[in-house]
Coordinates of C-alpha atoms in Angstrom, one line a residue:
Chain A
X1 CA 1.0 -7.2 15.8
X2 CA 2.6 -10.5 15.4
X3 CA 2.4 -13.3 18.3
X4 CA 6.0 -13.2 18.7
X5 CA 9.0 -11.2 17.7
X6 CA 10.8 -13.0 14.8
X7 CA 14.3 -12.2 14.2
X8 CA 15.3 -11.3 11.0
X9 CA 18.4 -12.8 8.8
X10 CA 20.3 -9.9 10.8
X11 CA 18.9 -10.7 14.0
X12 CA 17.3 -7.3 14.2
X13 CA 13.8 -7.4 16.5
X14 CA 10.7 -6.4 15.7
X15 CA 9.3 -3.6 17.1
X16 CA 5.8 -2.2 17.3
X17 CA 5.2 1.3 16.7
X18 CA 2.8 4.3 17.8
X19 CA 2.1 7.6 16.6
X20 CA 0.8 10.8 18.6
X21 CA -0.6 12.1 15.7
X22 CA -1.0 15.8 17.4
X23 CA -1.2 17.5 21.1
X24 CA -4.7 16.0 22.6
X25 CA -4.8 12.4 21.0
X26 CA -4.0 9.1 22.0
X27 CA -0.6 7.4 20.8
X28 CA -2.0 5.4 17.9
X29 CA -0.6 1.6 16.4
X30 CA 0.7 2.2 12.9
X31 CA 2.7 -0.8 12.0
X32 CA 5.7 -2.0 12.9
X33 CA 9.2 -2.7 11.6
X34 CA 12.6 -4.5 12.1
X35 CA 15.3 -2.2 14.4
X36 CA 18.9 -3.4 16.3
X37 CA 17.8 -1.5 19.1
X38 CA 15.1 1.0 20.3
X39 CA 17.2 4.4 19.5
X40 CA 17.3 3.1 15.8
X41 CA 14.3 1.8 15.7
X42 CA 12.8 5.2 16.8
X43 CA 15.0 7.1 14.1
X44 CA 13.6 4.2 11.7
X45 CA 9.4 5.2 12.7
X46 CA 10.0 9.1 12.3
X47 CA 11.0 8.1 8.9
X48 CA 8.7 5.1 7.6
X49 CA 5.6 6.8 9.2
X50 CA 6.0 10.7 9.5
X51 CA 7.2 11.6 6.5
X52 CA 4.0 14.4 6.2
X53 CA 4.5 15.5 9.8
X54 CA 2.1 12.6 10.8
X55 CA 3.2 13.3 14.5
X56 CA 4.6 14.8 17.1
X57 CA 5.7 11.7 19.6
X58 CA 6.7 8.3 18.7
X59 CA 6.5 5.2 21.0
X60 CA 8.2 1.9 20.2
X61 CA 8.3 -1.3 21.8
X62 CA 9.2 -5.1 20.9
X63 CA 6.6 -6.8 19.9
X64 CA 7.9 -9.6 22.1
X65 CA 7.2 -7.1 24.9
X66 CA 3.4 -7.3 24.5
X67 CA 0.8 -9.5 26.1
X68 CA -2.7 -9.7 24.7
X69 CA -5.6 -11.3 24.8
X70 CA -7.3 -14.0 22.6
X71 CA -8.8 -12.5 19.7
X72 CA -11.6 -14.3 20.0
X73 CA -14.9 -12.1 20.7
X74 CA -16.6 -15.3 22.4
X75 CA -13.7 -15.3 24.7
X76 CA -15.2 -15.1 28.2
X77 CA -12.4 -12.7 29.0
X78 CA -15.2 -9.9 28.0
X79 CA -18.0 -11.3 29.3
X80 CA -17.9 -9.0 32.6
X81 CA -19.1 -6.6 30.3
X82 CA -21.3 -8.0 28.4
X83 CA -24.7 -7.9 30.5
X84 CA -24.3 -5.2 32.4
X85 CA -26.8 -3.0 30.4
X86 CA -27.1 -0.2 33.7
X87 CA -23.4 1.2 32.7
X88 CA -24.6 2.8 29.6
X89 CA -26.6 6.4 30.2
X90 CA -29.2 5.1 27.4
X91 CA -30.7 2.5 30.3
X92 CA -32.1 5.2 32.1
X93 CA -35.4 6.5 30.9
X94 CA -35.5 10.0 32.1
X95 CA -39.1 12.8 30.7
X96 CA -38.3 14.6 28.0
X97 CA -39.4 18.0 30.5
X98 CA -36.0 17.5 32.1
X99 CA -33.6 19.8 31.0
X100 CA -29.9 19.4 31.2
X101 CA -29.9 15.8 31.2
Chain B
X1 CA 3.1 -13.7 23.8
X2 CA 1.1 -17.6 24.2
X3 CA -2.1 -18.1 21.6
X4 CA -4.7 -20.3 22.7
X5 CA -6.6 -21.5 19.6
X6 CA -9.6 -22.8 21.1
X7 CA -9.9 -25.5 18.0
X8 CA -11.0 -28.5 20.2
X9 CA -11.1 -31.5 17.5
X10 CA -13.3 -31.0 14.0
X11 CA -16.0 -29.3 15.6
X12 CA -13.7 -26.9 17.1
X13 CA -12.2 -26.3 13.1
X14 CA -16.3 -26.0 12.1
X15 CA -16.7 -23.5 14.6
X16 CA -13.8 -21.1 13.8
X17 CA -14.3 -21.2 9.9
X18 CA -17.7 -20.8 10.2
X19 CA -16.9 -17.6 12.2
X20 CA -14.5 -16.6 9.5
X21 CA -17.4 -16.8 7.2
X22 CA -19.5 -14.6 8.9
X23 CA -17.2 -12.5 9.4
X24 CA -16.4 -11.7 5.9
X25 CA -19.7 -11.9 5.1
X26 CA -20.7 -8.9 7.5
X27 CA -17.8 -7.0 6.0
X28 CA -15.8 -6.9 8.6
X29 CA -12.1 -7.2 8.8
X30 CA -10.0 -10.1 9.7
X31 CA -7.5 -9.6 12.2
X32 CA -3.7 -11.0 12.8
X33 CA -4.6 -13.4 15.1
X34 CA -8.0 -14.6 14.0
X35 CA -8.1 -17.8 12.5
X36 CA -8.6 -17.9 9.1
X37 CA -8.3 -20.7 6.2
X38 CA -4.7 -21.9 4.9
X39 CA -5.3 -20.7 1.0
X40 CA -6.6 -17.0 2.7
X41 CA -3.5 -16.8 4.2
X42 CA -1.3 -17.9 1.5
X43 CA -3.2 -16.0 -0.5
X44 CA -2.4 -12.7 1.3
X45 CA 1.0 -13.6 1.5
X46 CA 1.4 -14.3 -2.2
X47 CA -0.2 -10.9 -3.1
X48 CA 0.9 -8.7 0.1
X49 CA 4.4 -9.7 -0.8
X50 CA 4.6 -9.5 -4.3
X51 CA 3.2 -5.7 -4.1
X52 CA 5.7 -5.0 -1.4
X53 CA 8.6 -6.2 -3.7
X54 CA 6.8 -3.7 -6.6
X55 CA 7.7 -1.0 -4.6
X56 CA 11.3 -1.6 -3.5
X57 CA 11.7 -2.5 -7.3
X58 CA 9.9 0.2 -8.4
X59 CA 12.7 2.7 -6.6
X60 CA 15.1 1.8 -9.6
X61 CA 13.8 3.1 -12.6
X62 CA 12.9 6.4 -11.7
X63 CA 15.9 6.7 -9.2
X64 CA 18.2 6.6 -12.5
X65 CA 17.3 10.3 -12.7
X66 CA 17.6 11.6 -9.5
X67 CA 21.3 12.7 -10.6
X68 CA 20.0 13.4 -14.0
X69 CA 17.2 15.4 -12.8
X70 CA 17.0 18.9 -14.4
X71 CA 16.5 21.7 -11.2
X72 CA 17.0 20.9 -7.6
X73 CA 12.9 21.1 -7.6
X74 CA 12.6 18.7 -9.1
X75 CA 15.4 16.5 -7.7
X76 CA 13.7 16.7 -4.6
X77 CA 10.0 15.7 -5.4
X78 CA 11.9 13.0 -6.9
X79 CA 13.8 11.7 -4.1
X80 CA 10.6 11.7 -2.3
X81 CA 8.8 9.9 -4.8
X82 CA 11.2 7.6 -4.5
X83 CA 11.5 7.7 -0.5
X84 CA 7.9 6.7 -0.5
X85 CA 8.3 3.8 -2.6
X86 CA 10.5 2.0 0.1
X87 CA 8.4 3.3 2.5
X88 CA 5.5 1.8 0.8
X89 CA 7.0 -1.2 0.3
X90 CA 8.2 -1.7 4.2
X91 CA 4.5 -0.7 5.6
X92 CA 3.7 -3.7 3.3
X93 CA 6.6 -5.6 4.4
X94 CA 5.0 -5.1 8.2
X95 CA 1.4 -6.1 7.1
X96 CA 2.8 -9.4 5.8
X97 CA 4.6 -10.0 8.9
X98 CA 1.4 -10.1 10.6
X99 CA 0.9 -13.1 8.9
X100 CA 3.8 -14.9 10.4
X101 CA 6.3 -14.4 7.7
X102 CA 9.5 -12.6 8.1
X103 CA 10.5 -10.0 6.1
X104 CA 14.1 -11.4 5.2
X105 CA 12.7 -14.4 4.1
X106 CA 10.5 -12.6 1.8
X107 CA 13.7 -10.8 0.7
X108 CA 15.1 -14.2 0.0
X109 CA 12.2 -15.3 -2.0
X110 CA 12.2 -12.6 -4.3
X111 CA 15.7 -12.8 -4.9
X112 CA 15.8 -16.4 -5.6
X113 CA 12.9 -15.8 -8.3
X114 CA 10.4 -17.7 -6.3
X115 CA 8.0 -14.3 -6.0
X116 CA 7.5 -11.6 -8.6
X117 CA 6.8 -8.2 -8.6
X118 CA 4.8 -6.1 -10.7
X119 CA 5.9 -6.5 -15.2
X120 CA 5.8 -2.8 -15.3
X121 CA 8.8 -1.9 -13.8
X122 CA 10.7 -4.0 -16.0
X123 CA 10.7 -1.7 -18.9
X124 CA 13.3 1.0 -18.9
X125 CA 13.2 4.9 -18.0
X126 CA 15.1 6.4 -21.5
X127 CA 14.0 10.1 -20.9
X128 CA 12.8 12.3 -18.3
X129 CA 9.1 12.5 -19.2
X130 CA 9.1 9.0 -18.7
X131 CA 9.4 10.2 -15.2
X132 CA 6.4 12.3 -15.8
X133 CA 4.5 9.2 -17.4
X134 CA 5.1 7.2 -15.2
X135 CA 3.8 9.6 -12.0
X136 CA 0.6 9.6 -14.7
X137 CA 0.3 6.4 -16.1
X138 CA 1.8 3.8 -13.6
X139 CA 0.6 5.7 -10.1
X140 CA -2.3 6.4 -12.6
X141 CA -3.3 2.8 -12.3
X142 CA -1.9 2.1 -9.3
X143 CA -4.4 4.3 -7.5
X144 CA -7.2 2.6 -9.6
X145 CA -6.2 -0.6 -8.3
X146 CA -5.5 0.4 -4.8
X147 CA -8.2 2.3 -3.8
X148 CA -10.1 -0.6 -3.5
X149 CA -8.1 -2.3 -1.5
X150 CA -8.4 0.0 1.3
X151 CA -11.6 -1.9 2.2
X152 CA -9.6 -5.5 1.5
X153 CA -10.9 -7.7 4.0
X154 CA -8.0 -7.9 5.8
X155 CA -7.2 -5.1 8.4
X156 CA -3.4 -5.0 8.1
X157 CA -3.5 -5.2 4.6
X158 CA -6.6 -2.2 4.1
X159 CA -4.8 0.2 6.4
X160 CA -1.3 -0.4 5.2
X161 CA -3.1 0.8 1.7
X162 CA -4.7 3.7 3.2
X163 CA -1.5 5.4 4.4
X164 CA -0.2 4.5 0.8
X165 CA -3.3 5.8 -1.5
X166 CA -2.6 8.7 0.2
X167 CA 0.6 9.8 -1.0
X168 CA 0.1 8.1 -4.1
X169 CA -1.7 11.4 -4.7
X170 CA 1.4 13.0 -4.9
X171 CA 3.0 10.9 -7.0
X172 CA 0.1 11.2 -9.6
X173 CA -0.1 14.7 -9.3
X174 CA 3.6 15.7 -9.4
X175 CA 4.0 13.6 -12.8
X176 CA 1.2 14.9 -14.7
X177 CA 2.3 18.6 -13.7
X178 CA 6.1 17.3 -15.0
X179 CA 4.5 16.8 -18.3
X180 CA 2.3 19.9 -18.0
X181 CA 5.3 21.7 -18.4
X182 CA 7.3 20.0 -20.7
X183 CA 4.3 20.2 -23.2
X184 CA 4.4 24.0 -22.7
X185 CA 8.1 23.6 -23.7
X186 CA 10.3 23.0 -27.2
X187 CA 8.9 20.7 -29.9
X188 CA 11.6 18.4 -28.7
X189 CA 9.9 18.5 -25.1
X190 CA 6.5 17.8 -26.3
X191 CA 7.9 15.2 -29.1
X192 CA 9.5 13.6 -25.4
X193 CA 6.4 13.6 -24.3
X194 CA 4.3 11.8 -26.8
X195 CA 7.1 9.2 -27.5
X196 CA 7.2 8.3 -23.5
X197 CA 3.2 8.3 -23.6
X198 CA 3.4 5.7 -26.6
X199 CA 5.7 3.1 -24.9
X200 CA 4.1 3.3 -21.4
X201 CA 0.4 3.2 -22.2
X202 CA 0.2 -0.5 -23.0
X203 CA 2.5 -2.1 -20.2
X204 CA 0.5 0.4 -17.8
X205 CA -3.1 -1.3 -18.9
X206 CA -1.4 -4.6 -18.3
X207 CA -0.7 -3.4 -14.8
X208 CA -4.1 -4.4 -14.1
X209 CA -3.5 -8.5 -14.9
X210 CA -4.6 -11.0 -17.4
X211 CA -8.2 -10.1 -19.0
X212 CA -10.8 -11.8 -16.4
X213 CA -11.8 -15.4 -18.5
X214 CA -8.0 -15.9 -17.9
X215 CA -7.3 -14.8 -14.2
X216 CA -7.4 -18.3 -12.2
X217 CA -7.4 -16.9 -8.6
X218 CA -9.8 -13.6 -9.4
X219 CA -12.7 -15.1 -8.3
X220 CA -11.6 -16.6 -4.8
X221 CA -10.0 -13.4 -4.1
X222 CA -13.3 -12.1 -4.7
X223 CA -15.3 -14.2 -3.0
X224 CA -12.6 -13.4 0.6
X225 CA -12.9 -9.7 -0.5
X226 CA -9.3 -9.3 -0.4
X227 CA -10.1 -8.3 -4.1
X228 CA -13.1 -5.9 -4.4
X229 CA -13.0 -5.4 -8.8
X230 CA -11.9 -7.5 -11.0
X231 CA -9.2 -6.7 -13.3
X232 CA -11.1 -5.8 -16.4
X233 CA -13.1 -3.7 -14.4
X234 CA -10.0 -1.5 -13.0
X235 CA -8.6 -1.6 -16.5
X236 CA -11.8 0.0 -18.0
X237 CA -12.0 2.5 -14.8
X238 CA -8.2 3.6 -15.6
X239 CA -8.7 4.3 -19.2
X240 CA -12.0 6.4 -18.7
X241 CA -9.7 8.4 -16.1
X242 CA -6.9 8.8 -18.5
X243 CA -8.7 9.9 -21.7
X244 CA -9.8 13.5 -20.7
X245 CA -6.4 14.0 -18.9
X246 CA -4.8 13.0 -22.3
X247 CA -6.8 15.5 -24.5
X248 CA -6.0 18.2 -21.7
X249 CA -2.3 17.3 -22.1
X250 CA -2.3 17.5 -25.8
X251 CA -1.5 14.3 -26.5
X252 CA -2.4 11.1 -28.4
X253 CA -3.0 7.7 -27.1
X254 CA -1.5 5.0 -29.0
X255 CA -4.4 2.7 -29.3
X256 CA -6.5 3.7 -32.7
X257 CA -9.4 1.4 -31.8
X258 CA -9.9 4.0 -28.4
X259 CA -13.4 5.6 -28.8
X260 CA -16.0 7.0 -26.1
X261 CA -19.0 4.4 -26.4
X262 CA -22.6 6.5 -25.8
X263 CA -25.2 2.8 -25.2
X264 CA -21.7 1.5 -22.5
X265 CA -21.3 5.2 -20.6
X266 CA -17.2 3.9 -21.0
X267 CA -14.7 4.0 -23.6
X268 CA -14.0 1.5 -26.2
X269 CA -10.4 0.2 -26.3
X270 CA -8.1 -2.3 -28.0
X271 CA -6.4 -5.4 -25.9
X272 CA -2.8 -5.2 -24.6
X273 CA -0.8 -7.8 -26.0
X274 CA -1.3 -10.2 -23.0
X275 CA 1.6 -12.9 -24.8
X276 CA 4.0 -9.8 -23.9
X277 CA 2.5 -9.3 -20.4
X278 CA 3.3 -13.0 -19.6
X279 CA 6.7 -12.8 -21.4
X280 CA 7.5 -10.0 -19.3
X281 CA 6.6 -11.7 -16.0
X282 CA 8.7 -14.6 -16.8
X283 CA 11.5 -12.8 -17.1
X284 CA 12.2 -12.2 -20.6
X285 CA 11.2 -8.3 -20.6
X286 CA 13.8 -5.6 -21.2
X287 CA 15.1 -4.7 -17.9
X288 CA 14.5 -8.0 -15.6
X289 CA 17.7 -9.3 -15.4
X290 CA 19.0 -5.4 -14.1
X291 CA 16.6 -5.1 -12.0
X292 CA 17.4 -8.3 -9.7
X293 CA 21.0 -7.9 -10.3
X294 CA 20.9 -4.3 -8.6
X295 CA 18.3 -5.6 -5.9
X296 CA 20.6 -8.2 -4.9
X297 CA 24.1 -6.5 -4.9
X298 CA 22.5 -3.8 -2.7
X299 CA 21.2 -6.5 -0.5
X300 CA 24.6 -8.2 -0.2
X301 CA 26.5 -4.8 0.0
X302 CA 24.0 -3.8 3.1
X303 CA 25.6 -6.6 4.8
X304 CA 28.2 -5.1 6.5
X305 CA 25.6 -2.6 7.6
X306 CA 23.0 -4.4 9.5
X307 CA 25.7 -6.9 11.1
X308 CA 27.7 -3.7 12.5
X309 CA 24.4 -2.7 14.0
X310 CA 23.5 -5.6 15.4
X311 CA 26.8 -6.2 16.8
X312 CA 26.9 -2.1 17.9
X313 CA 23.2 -3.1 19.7
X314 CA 25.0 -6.2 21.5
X315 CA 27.9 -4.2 22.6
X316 CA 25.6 -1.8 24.7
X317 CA 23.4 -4.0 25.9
X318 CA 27.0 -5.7 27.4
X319 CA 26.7 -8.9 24.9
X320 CA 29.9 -8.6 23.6
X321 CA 30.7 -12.2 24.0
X322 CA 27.0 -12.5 21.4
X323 CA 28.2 -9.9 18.7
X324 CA 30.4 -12.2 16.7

């Protein structure tokens, strides 16, 4: 997605767009595209990306809508994460006897 | 959104090419907001945009025979070949905009000549089996040359090519069953056949660009692995593919100096004449000037459309004061 939402020569937004690709999974980014509002834009994503019945739910949302973070992977925004080794099952050594485990 | 981007004076520039680097380097993907050298991004706009343009382009020759199309079968495979080409061309039209380029002012470019798209579709669509041909032939290559760009080194770009490799599959497949059946036809159909096969098969190995002593930005595109093969190499790749489909077909390829080499593993094959690939992209081929001329009065006779919806948007949001 872009950092902003340009506006096109028509002044059409941009919009982001996500894909339920079938009952179980996650809504999924596929791309976006340019829409005067959301019902046209959501007429517009059936569409550019279902074409090959691709999906059974469609999200869309201006881009302009979105707040991320910094793309870099240094950024200390992850770094809670990062050395906190006991969250992972694999830091536990546990006898190959157990069963179940 | 805000973008911080952490470049604190020339160190700060060091640091985030030299992350670039290794980045590429590990075969990973770049990412919309990474940062990432001026030329790479030009670069990937330059290309991104010109194959985007190839598709919207590429709608007109083969949607000449939509009307003309001889059962509804196959007027409907062919308005959704021709469906996926703008569909092609706007999921590339969303990975450039990634980069920070609008799409309208990539419209603008290509209609004011300052970006090209690709020579082939500049030659003209005089019988139905060049609908058929071209599925073979121009998809043909176009699969040859996009398959490795699914792994381009930049993530927009690969995954926008991934959706598309996909149904080019159809595309490929559909035209060489066309011709399947026109060969199984009248003389007349397989005569067709063999006339549309001898004036597609040397602007489709030019597809592939100029031979590789003579391509100036190959080898940076290379070395970014936003290019994975260089264009000699696709161009060999395609005309190995073709040949056995050919003799399957029943027809002749019009290059006599084609021959399978044993000590290579590939087949031998004359040169295109490059002078005509490069008159071609400068405008001089036989088709350019229709081409732009019907890509620019749809553009201006869309006007209407896309003002009425944005004014139709402003209404109910209760802008009306904004529509005008």
């Amino acid at each position: 997605m872009s950092t902003e939402a340009p506006r096109g020569s028509a002044g059409w937004p941009l919009y982001e767009v996500f894909v339920r690709g079938k009952r179980g999974l996650n809504h999924v980014h596929v791309g976006s595209l340019h829409a005067a509002d959301e019902r046209m834009a959501l007429t517009s994503a059936r569409d550019l990306y279902t074409r090959r019945n691709e999906g059974v739910s469609i999200w869309v949302v201006r881009s302009d809508a979105i707040t991320a973070s910094t793309p870099d992977e240094k950024d200390p925004f992850f770094s809670p994460s990062g050395d906190k080794v006991y969250r992972h099952p694999t830091f536990y050594a546990i006898p190959d006897d157990v069963p179940h485990i | 959104m805000t973008v911080t981007d952490g470049a604190g004076g020339p160190d700060g520039a060091t640091a985030l090419a030299a992350h670039f680097d290794a980045t590429i380097a590990h075969d990973q993907r770049i990412e919309p907001r990474d940062w990432m050298p001026d030329g790479y991004r030009a670069t990937l706009v330059r290309q991104i945009a010109q194959h985007a343009h190839s598709e919207i382009i590429g709608m007109q020759p083969e949607g000449e025979w939509i009307t003309k199309a001889p059962s509804l079968r196959r007027k409907a495979i062919l308005f959704a070949k021709v469906q996926d080409e703008a569909g092609h061309g706007l999921y590339l039209y969303s990975a450039a905009e990634t980069l920070g380029i609008d799409r309208s002012e990539l419209t603008e470019r290509l209609l004011a000549g300052r970006q090209k798209y690709s020579s082939i579709f500049n030659y003209p669509t005089l019988s139905f089996a060049d609908v058929g041909v071209i599925g073979w032939f121009v998809d043909g290559a176009a699969i040859c040359n996009q398959v490795p760009l699914c792994r381009s080194s930049y993530g927009p770009y690969a995954r926008s090519m991934v959706r598309i490799c996909k149904e080019e599959s159809f595309h490929q497949r559909q035209g060489y069953e066309l011709l399947l059946t026109m060969m199984r036809g009248t003389e007349q159909q397989r005569a067709q056949v063999q006339d549309a096969v001898d004036r597609w098969w040397w602007p489709s190995l030019m597809m592939f660009g100029p031979p590789d002593d003579d391509s100036p930005n190959s080898a940076q595109s290379m070395a970014w692995k936003i290019k994975r093969h260089s264009n000699d190499e696709l161009r060999q790749r395609f005309v190995d593919m073709t040949v056995p489909q050919a003799e399957r077909l029943g027809v002749t390829l019009p290059d006599p100096e084609l021959r399978w080499n044993e000590e290579r593993g590939h087949h031998d094959f004359g040169t295109p004449d490059f002078s005509e690939l490069m008159r071609v992209i400068k405008g001089d081929g036989p088709c350019n000037a229709q081409r732009m001329e019907r890509r620019t009065k749809a553009h201006q006779d869309g006007a209407w459309v896309r003002e009425a919806a944005a004014a139709h948007a402003a209404k109910n949001r209760g802008e009306e004061g904004s529509a005008a």
